[in-house]
XYZ file of C-alpha atoms in Angstrom:
158
model
C -22.663 -11.217 4.715
C -22.949 -13.452 2.287
C -21.092 -15.176 -0.824
C -23.117 -15.096 -4.973
C -21.146 -15.854 -8.089
C -20.121 -13.118 -9.837
C -22.344 -10.702 -12.090
C -20.617 -8.532 -15.074
C -22.109 -6.107 -13.309
C -19.942 -6.035 -9.811
C -16.952 -5.143 -12.091
C -16.116 -2.306 -10.976
C -17.159 -2.912 -7.327
C -14.757 -6.366 -7.393
C -12.310 -3.447 -8.794
C -12.487 -1.470 -5.780
C -11.820 -4.324 -3.461
C -8.880 -6.228 -5.910
C -6.713 -2.038 -6.102
C -7.623 -0.950 -2.419
C -6.071 -4.727 -0.795
C -3.566 -4.403 -3.185
C -2.355 -0.862 -2.856
C -2.939 -1.091 1.314
C -1.189 -4.051 2.322
C 0.821 -5.682 -0.220
C 3.086 -2.465 0.226
C 3.726 -3.895 3.576
C 5.431 -7.281 1.877
C 6.469 -6.079 -1.062
C 8.421 -2.770 -3.287
C 6.269 -1.338 -5.668
C 6.680 -2.989 -8.594
C 5.761 -5.694 -7.177
C 2.665 -3.492 -6.023
C 2.077 -1.840 -9.936
C 2.110 -5.336 -11.654
C -0.724 -7.069 -8.881
C -2.760 -3.474 -10.205
C -1.991 -3.630 -13.782
C -2.500 -8.246 -13.607
C -6.121 -7.124 -12.273
C -7.745 -4.558 -15.112
C -11.153 -4.359 -14.915
C -10.744 -6.816 -17.990
C -9.465 -9.434 -16.957
C -12.078 -8.915 -13.770
C -14.984 -9.754 -16.992
C -13.064 -13.132 -18.319
C -13.012 -14.155 -14.066
C -16.167 -13.686 -13.662
C -17.186 -15.032 -17.891
C -15.674 -18.306 -16.376
C -18.056 -18.805 -13.514
C -15.604 -18.938 -11.547
C -15.593 -15.560 -9.727
C -17.839 -15.032 -6.391
C -17.767 -12.060 -4.083
C -18.718 -11.416 -0.354
C -20.980 -9.503 0.110
C -21.999 -7.270 4.137
C -25.361 -6.512 2.773
C -25.150 -4.209 -0.282
C -21.265 -3.771 -0.013
C -18.819 -6.144 -2.141
C -15.911 -6.387 0.051
C -14.384 -9.531 -1.094
C -13.956 -11.819 -3.727
C -12.952 -15.459 -4.922
C -11.803 -17.193 -8.025
C -10.913 -19.721 -9.194
C -9.651 -21.756 -11.975
C -9.578 -26.302 -12.370
C -8.823 -27.204 -9.138
C -6.379 -24.191 -8.386
C -7.726 -20.641 -6.609
C -6.253 -18.050 -8.373
C -6.581 -15.010 -5.675
C -9.141 -14.200 -2.640
C -9.054 -10.259 -1.623
C -10.916 -8.846 1.000
C -11.129 -4.734 2.062
C -9.089 -4.137 4.803
C -11.090 -2.835 7.017
C -12.831 -6.098 7.174
C -9.697 -8.553 7.434
C -9.200 -11.127 10.809
C -13.466 -11.471 10.906
C -13.034 -14.918 8.761
C -14.095 -13.045 5.761
C -11.154 -14.533 3.735
C -12.296 -17.769 5.421
C -15.750 -17.998 4.664
C -14.395 -17.099 0.571
C -12.340 -20.013 0.389
C -14.126 -22.876 1.825
C -17.187 -21.475 -1.207
C -14.171 -22.421 -3.599
C -12.940 -25.240 -2.172
C -16.249 -26.608 -1.941
C -17.055 -26.134 -6.451
C -13.157 -27.713 -6.453
C -14.086 -30.953 -4.426
C -16.775 -31.106 -6.731
C -14.318 -32.765 -8.976
C -10.408 -32.623 -7.925
C -9.293 -33.408 -4.964
C -6.398 -31.160 -4.220
C -6.386 -27.407 -4.146
C -3.428 -25.601 -5.139
C -2.848 -21.480 -4.854
C 0.360 -19.553 -5.136
C 0.122 -17.615 -2.096
C 1.457 -13.641 -1.438
C 3.212 -13.001 1.520
C 0.559 -11.267 2.381
C -1.445 -14.240 2.767
C 0.772 -17.249 2.992
C -0.808 -17.362 7.425
C -3.635 -17.350 6.489
C -3.805 -20.302 4.215
C -1.343 -22.195 6.493
C -3.990 -22.491 9.605
C -6.480 -23.257 6.713
C -4.888 -26.549 6.315
C -2.097 -25.290 2.853
C 0.965 -26.985 2.497
C 4.196 -24.896 0.988
C 5.262 -27.421 -1.663
C 7.345 -25.108 -3.562
C 8.695 -20.837 -4.392
C 7.746 -19.110 -7.010
C 9.551 -16.131 -7.970
C 8.763 -14.079 -10.997
C 11.424 -11.731 -12.421
C 9.827 -7.454 -12.801
C 11.252 -4.189 -13.500
C 14.310 -2.948 -12.327
C 15.408 -6.561 -11.032
C 12.584 -6.634 -9.260
C 11.595 -10.530 -7.532
C 8.460 -11.427 -6.947
C 8.202 -14.282 -4.485
C 4.943 -16.045 -3.747
C 4.874 -19.153 -1.919
C 3.244 -22.186 -4.205
C 0.588 -24.493 -1.519
C -0.906 -27.036 -1.632
C -4.401 -29.183 0.665
C -5.979 -32.400 0.032
C -9.743 -32.435 0.356
C -11.692 -35.196 1.613
C -15.826 -35.541 0.255
C -17.259 -36.809 -2.271
C -16.662 -36.074 -5.835
C -15.897 -37.846 -8.851
C -12.598 -37.019 -9.944
C -12.264 -35.388 -13.467
């Protein structure tokens, strides 16, 4: 498996990873309104913006895109792995690559973790520093953890 920068010709495959993962995993933790919110948020336009930022990558198994990750400044904005590839170290590999990029200019990384991903991030050394709540339709609340990790290594703080 290899992690490479995302390119615009990968947008459909990234969309597939995001929506398959959200529609399969999130209903175990959240009501349908939250699933719908995330699917709407991860539109093709949003994916193309992430690719254009230069901060999105994909994890490939051969020629198949099985996961994706993105960051902005020192904030990991998303890590998604197809359900059939989860619990095999794929998410950890993506996180490691994102942290390496963030470490070039920051000594701390932050992220908003879905309930489905909190345990993964705790295992990677993240600590909850707060809780977020977003009000959605039908009086549904999206609850998530705000997590942080101190990075070590050589970096120029910016």
